Coordinates of C-alpha atoms in Angstrom, one line a residue:
M1 CA -1.0 12.2 9.0
D2 CA -3.9 11.2 10.9
K3 CA -5.2 14.5 12.4
V4 CA -8.2 15.4 14.5
E5 CA -9.3 19.0 13.3
A6 CA -11.9 21.2 15.1
T7 CA -14.3 23.3 12.9
T8 CA -12.6 26.6 12.6
T9 CA -13.9 29.5 14.9
V10 CA -13.9 33.1 14.4
R11 CA -13.9 36.7 16.1
D12 CA -15.3 39.9 15.2
F13 CA -12.4 41.8 13.9
D14 CA -12.4 42.6 10.0
P15 CA -15.3 45.6 9.5
I16 CA -15.9 44.3 6.4
S17 CA -16.2 39.9 7.0
G18 CA -16.8 40.7 10.4
S19 CA -14.4 37.8 11.5
I20 CA -10.7 36.4 10.9
P21 CA -10.0 32.7 11.3
A22 CA -8.7 31.2 14.4
T23 CA -4.5 30.2 15.1
K24 CA -4.6 26.8 14.4
L25 CA -2.5 24.8 17.2
E26 CA -1.5 20.8 16.3
I27 CA -1.4 19.2 19.5
T28 CA 0.6 16.1 19.9
V29 CA 0.2 13.5 22.5
S30 CA 2.8 11.0 24.2
S31 CA 2.2 9.6 27.9
C32 CA 4.3 7.5 30.1
V33 CA 3.0 4.7 32.7
V34 CA 5.4 4.6 35.6
G35 CA 5.9 3.1 38.9
F36 CA 5.7 -1.1 38.1
V37 CA 7.9 -3.4 39.8
D38 CA 11.4 -4.1 39.1
G39 CA 12.5 -7.6 38.3
S40 CA 12.0 -10.3 35.9
L41 CA 8.2 -9.6 35.9
S42 CA 7.0 -8.0 32.7
P43 CA 4.0 -5.1 33.4
P44 CA 0.6 -6.0 31.9
S45 CA 0.5 -5.0 28.2
L46 CA -1.3 -1.7 27.9
S47 CA -3.5 -1.0 24.3
S48 CA -3.6 2.4 25.1
V49 CA -6.0 5.5 23.6
V50 CA -6.3 9.2 24.6
V51 CA -9.7 10.8 24.2
L52 CA -9.7 14.6 24.8
Y53 CA -12.2 16.5 25.6
T54 CA -13.2 20.4 25.0
Q55 CA -15.6 22.2 27.3
G56 CA -18.0 25.0 26.2
V57 CA -17.4 28.7 27.1
E58 CA -21.3 29.1 28.5
C59 CA -22.5 25.5 29.4
K60 CA -19.4 24.3 30.9
Q61 CA -20.6 21.0 29.4
W62 CA -17.6 18.0 28.4
R63 CA -17.8 17.4 24.5
E64 CA -15.7 14.7 23.5
F65 CA -13.1 16.2 20.5
G66 CA -11.6 13.2 18.9
R67 CA -9.1 9.9 20.2
T68 CA -5.7 9.2 19.2
E69 CA -5.0 6.0 17.4
V70 CA -4.9 3.2 19.9
I71 CA -0.9 1.8 20.3
D72 CA -0.6 -2.0 21.1
N73 CA 1.8 -3.5 23.9
T74 CA 4.0 -0.6 25.4
L75 CA 3.6 1.7 28.4
N76 CA 5.3 4.4 26.7
P77 CA 2.9 5.3 23.6
D78 CA 3.8 8.1 21.4
F79 CA 0.7 8.8 19.0
V80 CA 0.6 9.4 15.7
R81 CA -2.2 10.9 15.2
K82 CA -2.6 15.1 15.8
F83 CA -5.4 17.3 17.5
I84 CA -6.3 20.5 15.7
L85 CA -7.8 23.2 17.7
D86 CA -8.2 26.4 17.3
Y87 CA -6.5 28.6 19.6
F88 CA -7.4 32.6 21.5
F89 CA -5.0 34.0 23.6
E90 CA -7.8 35.8 25.2
E91 CA -10.2 32.9 25.9
K92 CA -9.5 30.3 28.3
Q93 CA -9.6 27.1 26.9
N94 CA -10.6 23.8 29.2
L95 CA -9.1 20.9 28.2
R96 CA -9.4 16.8 29.4
F97 CA -7.5 14.1 28.4
D98 CA -8.5 10.6 29.5
V99 CA -6.6 7.6 29.2
Y100 CA -8.2 4.6 28.7
D101 CA -6.9 0.8 28.4
V102 CA -8.4 -0.8 25.0
D103 CA -10.2 -3.9 25.7
S104 CA -11.6 -4.6 22.5
K105 CA -12.9 -2.6 19.2
S106 CA -16.2 -1.5 20.5
P107 CA -16.3 2.6 20.3
D108 CA -18.4 2.6 24.0
L109 CA -15.6 3.8 26.4
A110 CA -17.8 2.1 29.2
K111 CA -16.1 -1.1 27.6
H112 CA -12.8 0.0 28.3
D113 CA -10.6 0.3 31.3
F114 CA -10.4 4.0 32.4
L115 CA -6.7 4.6 34.0
G116 CA -6.5 8.0 34.6
Q117 CA -7.0 12.2 33.1
V118 CA -5.6 15.2 32.8
H119 CA -7.1 18.7 33.3
C120 CA -5.2 21.6 31.7
T121 CA -5.7 24.4 29.6
L122 CA -4.8 25.2 26.2
G123 CA -2.8 28.1 27.2
E124 CA -1.5 26.1 29.6
I125 CA 0.3 23.8 27.1
V126 CA 1.4 27.0 24.7
G127 CA 2.5 28.8 27.8
S128 CA 4.9 26.1 29.1
P129 CA 8.5 26.2 28.2
A130 CA 8.9 24.9 24.1
S131 CA 5.2 24.5 24.6
R132 CA 5.7 21.0 26.4
L133 CA 3.3 20.3 28.9
E134 CA 4.2 17.3 31.4
K135 CA 1.4 16.4 34.0
S136 CA 0.6 13.2 36.5
L137 CA -2.3 11.6 35.6
G138 CA -5.2 12.1 38.1
N139 CA -8.2 10.3 39.1
I140 CA -6.4 7.5 38.8
N141 CA -9.1 4.0 38.3
A142 CA -8.7 2.0 41.7
K143 CA -10.1 -0.8 40.3
W144 CA -7.8 -1.4 37.6
T145 CA -4.6 -0.7 39.7
C146 CA -5.5 -3.0 42.3
K147 CA -6.2 -5.4 39.8
N148 CA -2.9 -5.2 38.8
S149 CA -1.7 -4.5 41.9
L150 CA 1.7 -6.6 41.1
F151 CA 2.9 -4.5 38.5
F152 CA 2.0 -0.8 39.6
P153 CA 2.4 -0.9 44.1
H154 CA 2.4 2.7 44.0
R155 CA -0.7 3.8 42.0
G156 CA -3.4 5.3 44.0
I157 CA -1.1 6.4 46.7
P158 CA -0.8 10.3 47.6
G159 CA 1.9 11.6 46.4
R160 CA 3.1 8.8 44.4
K161 CA 3.7 9.6 40.3
C162 CA 1.6 7.0 38.8
G163 CA 1.7 8.0 35.5
T164 CA 2.2 10.8 33.1
I165 CA 1.1 12.5 29.8
I166 CA 3.4 15.1 27.6
L167 CA 1.5 17.4 25.7
S168 CA 2.8 19.4 22.6
A169 CA 1.7 22.4 20.7
E170 CA 3.1 23.7 17.5
E171 CA 1.2 26.6 15.5
L172 CA 0.2 25.1 12.0
G173 CA 2.1 26.8 8.9
N174 CA -0.3 27.5 5.7
C175 CA 1.4 25.1 3.2
R176 CA -1.1 23.0 1.7
D177 CA 1.7 21.0 -0.4
C178 CA 1.8 17.3 0.1
A179 CA 4.9 15.1 -0.6
T180 CA 4.8 11.4 -1.7
M181 CA 7.9 9.5 -1.5
Q182 CA 9.2 5.9 -1.4
F183 CA 12.1 4.3 0.2
C184 CA 14.3 0.6 0.2
A185 CA 16.8 0.1 2.4
N186 CA 19.8 -2.6 1.7
K187 CA 21.8 -5.3 4.3
L188 CA 19.9 -3.9 7.2
D189 CA 21.2 -5.5 10.5
K190 CA 19.7 -9.0 11.3
K191 CA 18.0 -8.6 14.5
D192 CA 15.8 -12.0 14.4
F193 CA 17.7 -14.9 16.0
F194 CA 15.2 -17.6 13.5
G195 CA 15.2 -15.3 10.6
K196 CA 16.1 -11.7 9.6
S197 CA 14.1 -8.5 10.7
D198 CA 11.1 -7.0 10.2
P199 CA 11.8 -3.5 9.8
F200 CA 9.8 -0.2 10.1
M201 CA 10.6 3.2 9.3
V202 CA 9.5 6.3 12.0
F203 CA 10.1 9.6 10.8
Y204 CA 10.2 12.7 13.4
R205 CA 10.1 16.1 12.5
S206 CA 12.4 18.3 14.7
N207 CA 11.0 21.0 17.1
E208 CA 12.9 24.6 17.6
D209 CA 14.0 23.1 21.3
G210 CA 15.9 20.1 20.0
T211 CA 13.1 18.0 20.7
F212 CA 11.4 15.5 17.9
T213 CA 8.0 14.9 17.2
I214 CA 6.5 11.9 15.5
C215 CA 5.1 12.2 12.3
H216 CA 4.4 8.8 10.2
K217 CA 5.5 5.5 10.6
T218 CA 5.8 3.1 7.5
E219 CA 4.2 -0.5 7.3
V220 CA 6.3 -3.5 8.4
M221 CA 8.0 -5.2 5.8
K222 CA 8.5 -9.2 7.2
N223 CA 11.9 -11.1 7.6
T224 CA 13.3 -9.1 5.1
L225 CA 17.2 -7.3 5.3
N226 CA 16.2 -5.6 1.9
P227 CA 12.6 -4.1 2.4
V228 CA 11.1 -1.9 -0.6
W229 CA 8.2 0.1 1.6
Q230 CA 5.1 1.5 0.0
A231 CA 4.9 4.6 -1.2
F232 CA 3.5 7.2 1.1
S233 CA 1.7 10.9 1.1
I234 CA 2.2 13.2 4.2
P235 CA 1.3 16.8 4.4
V236 CA 4.7 19.3 3.8
R237 CA 3.4 21.1 7.0
A238 CA 3.1 17.6 8.8
L239 CA 6.7 16.4 7.6
C240 CA 8.7 20.0 8.4
N241 CA 5.8 23.0 9.1
G242 CA 6.8 25.0 5.9
D243 CA 10.7 25.2 7.5
Y244 CA 12.3 23.4 4.3
E245 CA 15.7 23.0 6.3
R246 CA 14.6 21.5 9.6
T247 CA 15.6 18.4 10.1
I248 CA 13.9 15.3 10.2
K249 CA 14.9 12.1 11.8
V250 CA 14.5 8.9 10.6
E251 CA 14.5 5.8 12.8
I252 CA 14.5 2.0 11.4
Y253 CA 13.3 -0.5 14.1
D254 CA 12.9 -4.4 13.6
W255 CA 9.0 -5.1 15.0
D256 CA 8.2 -7.4 17.5
R257 CA 5.0 -8.8 18.7
D258 CA 5.0 -7.8 22.5
G259 CA 5.8 -4.2 21.3
S260 CA 9.6 -4.3 22.2
H261 CA 10.8 -2.9 18.8
D262 CA 14.4 -3.8 18.2
F263 CA 16.7 -0.8 17.2
I264 CA 18.2 -0.9 14.0
G265 CA 19.8 2.6 13.5
E266 CA 18.9 6.3 12.3
F267 CA 19.9 8.9 9.7
T268 CA 18.8 12.4 9.4
T269 CA 18.1 14.6 6.4
S270 CA 16.0 17.4 5.3
Y271 CA 13.1 18.2 3.2
K272 CA 15.2 20.5 1.1
E273 CA 17.5 17.3 0.4
L274 CA 14.7 15.1 -0.2
C275 CA 13.2 17.2 -2.8
R276 CA 16.3 17.0 -5.0
G277 CA 15.0 13.1 -5.9
Q278 CA 16.3 9.9 -6.0
G279 CA 20.4 10.0 -6.6
Q280 CA 23.6 9.7 -4.7
S281 CA 22.6 12.7 -2.4
N282 CA 19.7 10.6 -1.1
V283 CA 21.2 7.6 -0.1
Y284 CA 21.5 7.6 3.6
E285 CA 24.0 5.2 5.7
V286 CA 22.1 3.9 8.9
M287 CA 24.0 4.6 12.1
N288 CA 23.9 2.8 15.4
A289 CA 25.8 4.7 18.1
K290 CA 25.6 2.6 20.5
K291 CA 26.9 -0.6 18.1
K292 CA 29.7 1.8 16.8
L293 CA 31.2 2.3 20.3
K294 CA 31.3 -1.5 21.1
K295 CA 32.5 -2.5 17.7
K296 CA 35.6 -1.0 16.3
R297 CA 35.4 -2.1 12.5
Y298 CA 31.3 -1.2 13.0
I299 CA 30.4 0.7 9.5
N300 CA 27.1 0.7 9.7
S301 CA 23.7 -0.9 10.0
G302 CA 22.7 -0.5 6.4
T303 CA 21.5 2.2 3.4
V304 CA 18.4 3.8 3.1
S305 CA 17.6 5.1 -0.5
L306 CA 14.6 7.6 -1.8
L307 CA 13.7 6.1 -4.4
S308 CA 10.9 8.5 -5.7
F309 CA 9.7 12.1 -4.6
S310 CA 7.3 14.1 -5.9
V311 CA 4.9 17.1 -4.2
E312 CA 1.6 18.3 -5.6
S313 CA -0.8 20.9 -3.7
E314 CA -2.9 18.9 -1.1
H315 CA -6.7 19.4 -1.7
T316 CA -9.4 19.4 0.4
F317 CA -12.8 17.7 0.9
L318 CA -14.1 22.0 0.5
D319 CA -12.0 22.0 -3.0
Y320 CA -13.8 19.3 -4.4
I321 CA -17.5 20.1 -3.2
K322 CA -16.6 23.5 -4.4
G323 CA -15.7 22.3 -7.8
G324 CA -18.8 20.6 -8.3
N325 CA -17.4 17.2 -7.5
G326 CA -20.6 16.0 -6.1
S327 CA -22.0 13.3 -4.9
N328 CA -25.1 11.0 -5.2
D329 CA -26.5 8.8 -2.5
S330 CA -28.1 5.6 -2.4
L331 CA -29.6 4.7 0.9
T332 CA -30.5 1.0 1.4
L333 CA -32.3 -0.5 4.3
S334 CA -32.3 -4.4 4.7
F335 CA -35.4 -6.4 5.9
P336 CA -34.6 -9.3 7.9
V337 CA -36.8 -12.3 7.9
W338 CA -36.8 -13.5 11.4
E339 CA -37.8 -9.8 12.9
G340 CA -41.1 -10.8 12.5
N341 CA -44.3 -8.6 11.7
P342 CA -43.7 -4.7 12.0
S343 CA -46.8 -4.2 13.7
Q344 CA -45.4 -6.3 16.5
S345 CA -43.7 -4.5 19.5
T346 CA -40.3 -7.4 19.0
S347 CA -39.6 -6.5 15.4
L348 CA -36.8 -4.1 14.9
H349 CA -39.0 -2.8 12.1
Y350 CA -41.6 -2.3 14.8
M351 CA -43.8 1.5 13.6
N352 CA -44.4 3.0 17.2
P353 CA -46.7 5.9 16.6
Y354 CA -45.0 7.9 19.1
Q355 CA -41.2 7.4 18.4
M356 CA -38.9 6.1 15.4
N357 CA -37.3 2.6 15.4
A358 CA -33.8 2.1 15.4
Y359 CA -33.7 1.5 11.0
A360 CA -35.3 5.4 10.8
M361 CA -33.1 6.9 13.4
A362 CA -29.8 5.6 11.8
L363 CA -31.4 6.7 8.3
K364 CA -32.5 10.2 9.4
A365 CA -28.9 10.3 11.3
V366 CA -27.1 9.8 8.3
G367 CA -29.3 11.2 5.3
E368 CA -29.9 14.6 7.0
I369 CA -26.0 15.2 6.6
I370 CA -25.4 13.6 3.2
Q371 CA -28.5 15.4 1.5
D372 CA -27.1 18.6 2.4
Y373 CA -24.5 17.5 -0.3
D374 CA -26.7 16.9 -2.8
S375 CA -28.5 19.9 -5.5
D376 CA -31.6 18.3 -5.9
K377 CA -32.2 16.0 -2.5
M378 CA -33.1 13.3 -4.9
F379 CA -32.1 9.7 -3.8
P380 CA -32.9 6.2 -4.8
A381 CA -33.6 4.0 -2.2
L382 CA -33.5 0.7 -1.9
G383 CA -34.2 -2.5 0.3
F384 CA -33.1 -6.5 0.1
G385 CA -34.8 -9.3 1.8
A386 CA -38.5 -9.3 1.3
K387 CA -41.4 -11.2 -1.0
L388 CA -43.1 -8.7 -3.3
P389 CA -46.2 -8.3 -4.4
P390 CA -48.3 -9.5 -5.8
D391 CA -46.4 -13.0 -6.5
G392 CA -44.5 -12.7 -3.7
R393 CA -41.2 -13.0 -5.4
V394 CA -38.2 -13.0 -3.4
S395 CA -36.2 -9.7 -4.2
H396 CA -32.7 -8.5 -2.6
E397 CA -32.6 -5.3 -4.8
F398 CA -36.3 -3.6 -5.0
P399 CA -37.1 0.1 -4.9
L400 CA -38.8 1.2 -1.5
N401 CA -41.3 3.3 -3.1
G402 CA -42.7 0.1 -5.8
N403 CA -41.7 2.7 -8.6
T404 CA -38.7 0.3 -10.9
E405 CA -38.6 3.1 -13.5
N406 CA -38.2 5.7 -11.1
P407 CA -36.8 4.7 -7.1
Y408 CA -36.1 8.4 -6.1
C409 CA -37.5 9.6 -3.1
N410 CA -37.4 13.6 -2.2
G411 CA -35.5 14.2 0.8
M412 CA -35.0 12.5 4.1
E413 CA -38.9 12.8 4.4
G414 CA -39.7 10.9 1.4
I415 CA -37.4 8.1 2.2
L416 CA -38.9 7.5 5.4
E417 CA -42.5 7.8 4.0
A418 CA -41.3 4.9 1.4
Y419 CA -39.7 2.9 3.9
H420 CA -43.0 2.7 5.9
Q421 CA -45.1 1.9 3.0
S422 CA -43.0 -0.8 2.2
L423 CA -43.3 -2.4 5.6
K424 CA -46.8 -2.3 4.7
T425 CA -46.8 -4.0 1.3
V426 CA -43.2 -6.5 1.2
Q427 CA -43.1 -9.7 3.3
L428 CA -39.9 -9.5 4.9
Y429 CA -38.2 -12.9 4.0
G430 CA -34.2 -14.2 4.1
P431 CA -31.8 -15.1 3.1
T432 CA -30.1 -11.7 3.5
N433 CA -27.5 -10.8 1.2
F434 CA -25.7 -7.8 0.7
S435 CA -24.1 -8.4 -2.5
P436 CA -26.9 -7.6 -5.0
V437 CA -27.2 -3.7 -3.8
V438 CA -23.4 -3.1 -3.4
N439 CA -23.2 -4.6 -6.9
H440 CA -26.3 -2.4 -8.1
V441 CA -25.0 0.8 -7.0
A442 CA -21.2 0.0 -8.3
R443 CA -22.6 -0.2 -11.8
Y444 CA -23.8 3.3 -11.2
A445 CA -20.1 4.3 -9.7
A446 CA -18.6 2.4 -12.5
A447 CA -20.1 4.8 -15.2
M448 CA -19.1 8.2 -13.2
Q449 CA -15.6 7.6 -12.5
D450 CA -14.2 11.1 -14.0
G451 CA -14.9 12.7 -10.6
S452 CA -18.3 14.4 -11.4
Q453 CA -20.1 11.9 -8.8
Y454 CA -19.3 10.1 -5.7
F455 CA -21.7 7.8 -4.2
V456 CA -22.4 7.0 -0.5
L457 CA -24.6 3.8 -0.1
L458 CA -26.0 3.2 3.5
I459 CA -26.9 0.0 4.7
I460 CA -28.7 -0.5 7.4
T461 CA -28.8 -4.4 9.2
D462 CA -29.5 -6.3 12.1
G463 CA -25.6 -8.1 11.5
V464 CA -27.1 -10.8 9.5
I465 CA -25.4 -11.5 6.1
S466 CA -25.8 -14.9 4.0
D467 CA -23.5 -14.3 0.9
M468 CA -20.6 -13.2 2.7
A469 CA -17.9 -14.3 0.1
Q470 CA -20.2 -12.4 -3.0
T471 CA -20.2 -9.5 -0.3
K472 CA -16.3 -9.2 0.1
E473 CA -15.6 -9.5 -3.4
A474 CA -18.0 -6.9 -4.7
I475 CA -16.5 -4.5 -2.2
V476 CA -13.1 -5.6 -3.2
N477 CA -14.0 -4.4 -6.7
A478 CA -16.1 -1.1 -5.4
A479 CA -12.7 -0.3 -3.8
K480 CA -11.5 1.0 -7.3
L481 CA -15.1 3.4 -8.0
P482 CA -16.0 6.7 -6.4
M483 CA -18.4 5.1 -3.6
S484 CA -18.0 4.4 0.1
I485 CA -20.3 2.2 1.9
I486 CA -21.5 3.0 5.7
I487 CA -23.1 -0.2 7.5
V488 CA -25.1 0.8 10.4
G489 CA -25.7 -2.5 12.9
V490 CA -29.0 -2.2 14.7
G491 CA -30.3 -4.6 17.9
Q492 CA -28.4 -6.7 19.9
A493 CA -26.9 -8.9 17.6
E494 CA -23.0 -9.9 17.4
F495 CA -22.0 -7.9 14.5
D496 CA -18.2 -10.0 13.8
A497 CA -19.0 -10.3 9.9
M498 CA -19.6 -6.6 9.8
V499 CA -16.5 -5.9 11.5
E500 CA -14.7 -8.0 9.3
L501 CA -16.2 -6.1 6.2
D502 CA -14.4 -3.1 7.8
G503 CA -10.9 -2.8 6.9
D504 CA -9.5 0.2 9.3
D505 CA -7.4 -2.7 11.0
I506 CA -7.1 -5.7 8.3
R507 CA -7.7 -4.4 4.4
I508 CA -10.3 -6.9 3.0
S509 CA -9.0 -9.1 0.3
S510 CA -11.5 -11.4 -1.7
R511 CA -9.5 -14.3 -3.7
G512 CA -6.2 -13.4 -3.3
K513 CA -7.0 -9.7 -4.0
M514 CA -6.5 -7.1 -1.6
A515 CA -9.2 -3.5 -1.6
E516 CA -7.7 -0.8 -3.3
R517 CA -9.1 1.6 -0.8
D518 CA -10.8 1.3 2.7
I519 CA -14.1 1.9 1.4
V520 CA -16.3 0.6 4.7
Q521 CA -17.5 2.0 7.9
F522 CA -19.5 0.2 10.4
V523 CA -20.8 0.9 13.6
P524 CA -23.2 -0.2 16.1
F525 CA -25.7 1.9 16.5
R526 CA -26.6 0.7 20.1
D527 CA -23.0 1.8 21.1
Y528 CA -25.0 5.7 20.6
M529 CA -28.0 5.1 22.3
D530 CA -27.8 7.5 25.0
R531 CA -28.7 6.1 28.2
T532 CA -31.5 8.9 29.2
G533 CA -33.3 8.2 26.0
N534 CA -32.5 11.3 24.0
H535 CA -32.7 10.2 20.8
V536 CA -31.3 14.1 19.3
L537 CA -28.5 13.1 21.2
S538 CA -28.1 9.3 20.0
M539 CA -28.8 10.3 16.2
A540 CA -25.9 13.1 17.0
R541 CA -23.3 10.8 17.8
L542 CA -24.1 8.4 15.1
A543 CA -23.8 10.7 12.3
K544 CA -20.6 12.3 13.6
D545 CA -18.8 8.5 13.7
V546 CA -20.6 7.1 10.7
L547 CA -19.5 10.0 8.5
A548 CA -16.1 10.8 9.5
E549 CA -14.3 8.7 7.1
I550 CA -16.2 9.6 4.0
P551 CA -13.9 13.1 3.0
D552 CA -10.8 11.3 3.3
Q553 CA -12.4 8.5 1.4
L554 CA -13.6 10.7 -1.5
I555 CA -10.0 12.7 -1.4
S556 CA -8.3 9.0 -1.8
Y557 CA -10.2 8.1 -4.7
M558 CA -9.9 11.5 -6.5
K559 CA -6.1 11.2 -5.8
S560 CA -6.0 7.7 -7.1
R561 CA -7.2 8.7 -10.2
G562 CA -5.0 12.0 -10.5
I563 CA -8.8 13.6 -10.4
K564 CA -8.2 17.5 -9.3
P565 CA -11.0 19.9 -8.2
N566 CA -12.9 21.3 -10.6
P567 CA -12.9 25.0 -10.9
V568 CA -15.7 27.2 -8.9
P569 CA -18.4 27.1 -11.6
A570 CA -19.0 30.9 -12.7
A571 CA -22.6 30.5 -11.6
Y572 CA -21.4 30.8 -8.0
A573 CA -19.9 34.2 -8.5
T574 CA -22.8 35.6 -10.4
G575 CA -25.2 34.3 -7.8
T576 CA -27.4 31.7 -9.7
Q577 CA -28.3 28.3 -9.7
P578 CA -25.2 25.9 -10.5
P579 CA -26.6 23.2 -13.2
T580 CA -27.6 20.0 -10.9
N581 CA -25.7 16.5 -11.7
P582 CA -27.9 14.5 -14.0
R583 CA -29.0 11.6 -12.4
T584 CA -28.5 8.3 -12.3
P585 CA -29.9 5.7 -14.8
P586 CA -33.5 4.2 -13.8
F587 CA -34.1 1.2 -11.2
T588 CA -34.1 -2.1 -12.8
T589 CA -34.6 -5.4 -11.5

């Protein structure tokens, strides 16, 4: 289950440690847009997202905490992604939930339609009946409602209820088990006039007040009445919060493009029942109560069977870091030919004596965080798309420090120094090929598949790519290796090609072969630039978003290979320094 989690805050209590961890609450968000015109016309489709802001105790500044996923084509979204917050009874913890209609894939909220917001405190949610708070949206966007006044005639009129948001809180248990299960169905009801059905399942856990909270959605299986869904993993605490006999409700729908999914039926089970594994006890009749009332000979709307079920302890990113399953980071820059002379202010590589250029800022923002997880802080830094001295040979894979035998730079300062020196010695030259450097890092990663090292490749580019097909193939092959790829776009060019490489919406494929994992994260730096010119804030925003997927990508690789965290080295217990990871082979052209 997707979640956005806070860094644990602590309060003085224990005389030895001086602190205790806070109570963790899971906040579920659902909202309902109401007040549209009844009749033959449909309301405008919404692709909605909710953004949570928290407020500092002293400075009172609102800061973005996280976002739900985007749900398309519905006025009643029920979000799967949760917010995990630290809760303190003794504090007033102010929260703000902003609702947006999403118009594009841009992370910049200014490019989307603001619909409204709700203010409350965390205590207000907890103190509501059954810890479920429903509030009307405030600060309704008058421009948006005017544009859609045919469908929302009451928006903006005082006293009219224009929309609501529902917030539910539940304390999280300490269970760290993760359940992996797979289901299939047989003879589901036919819902499509010209076909069969496009079924998917939605899982809900029951709450103490008898309501249900969504916790997982399967993928859609197209045009079949006998689907076999992919196996999925879910934390046990998300499924039942550690109560093994708590009811789990499963609904089956026929997917429709316009979001009006057709209900096929439902069944209930429990974690205790699922633990029995494959067998007759885990074959469920799918029941549709309305259909049963209408048809005397109704038996069921099909059956669902559990194909497999397993449980293992859920290892965290910190478990792997503590065990020395380390990261070895390869930082890479691109030099597109048409950016001109770095000494000219029109170039993206312009070396301004008073401030860093966008390449350097992106490199520093990401690198300063990654380097904390590398024991010796020595990084191979590569460039591509340039003519090299002395003979002007074109290279798409050269060391920034000019040393082919040892391309390693000492920390971020060493990388930045090598970058600036390379701009003085090489001639920027196209075409811009990504695949050589992806394959270069992949070769090293292929030699370290035991979990001892994890590679993070950072590519900074102006968005132009000359070898798209080869790069796709390289990424698909790299997806089965211990590596992640971060692409930061600089400048004002269109980044459609980079968005295609990021597999958030559509998993990247090449020659009919799908990537095993989503290992690419792309962001355009311009969406994070602070409008007041505060470069420190711009870099912090960039680093937060671009690195957010790395822990989950590392865990997904380790889990796919059955690699468990190493025991914490004895050296940590004695206070001596643990041995450093061996470096990767020297750079070769």
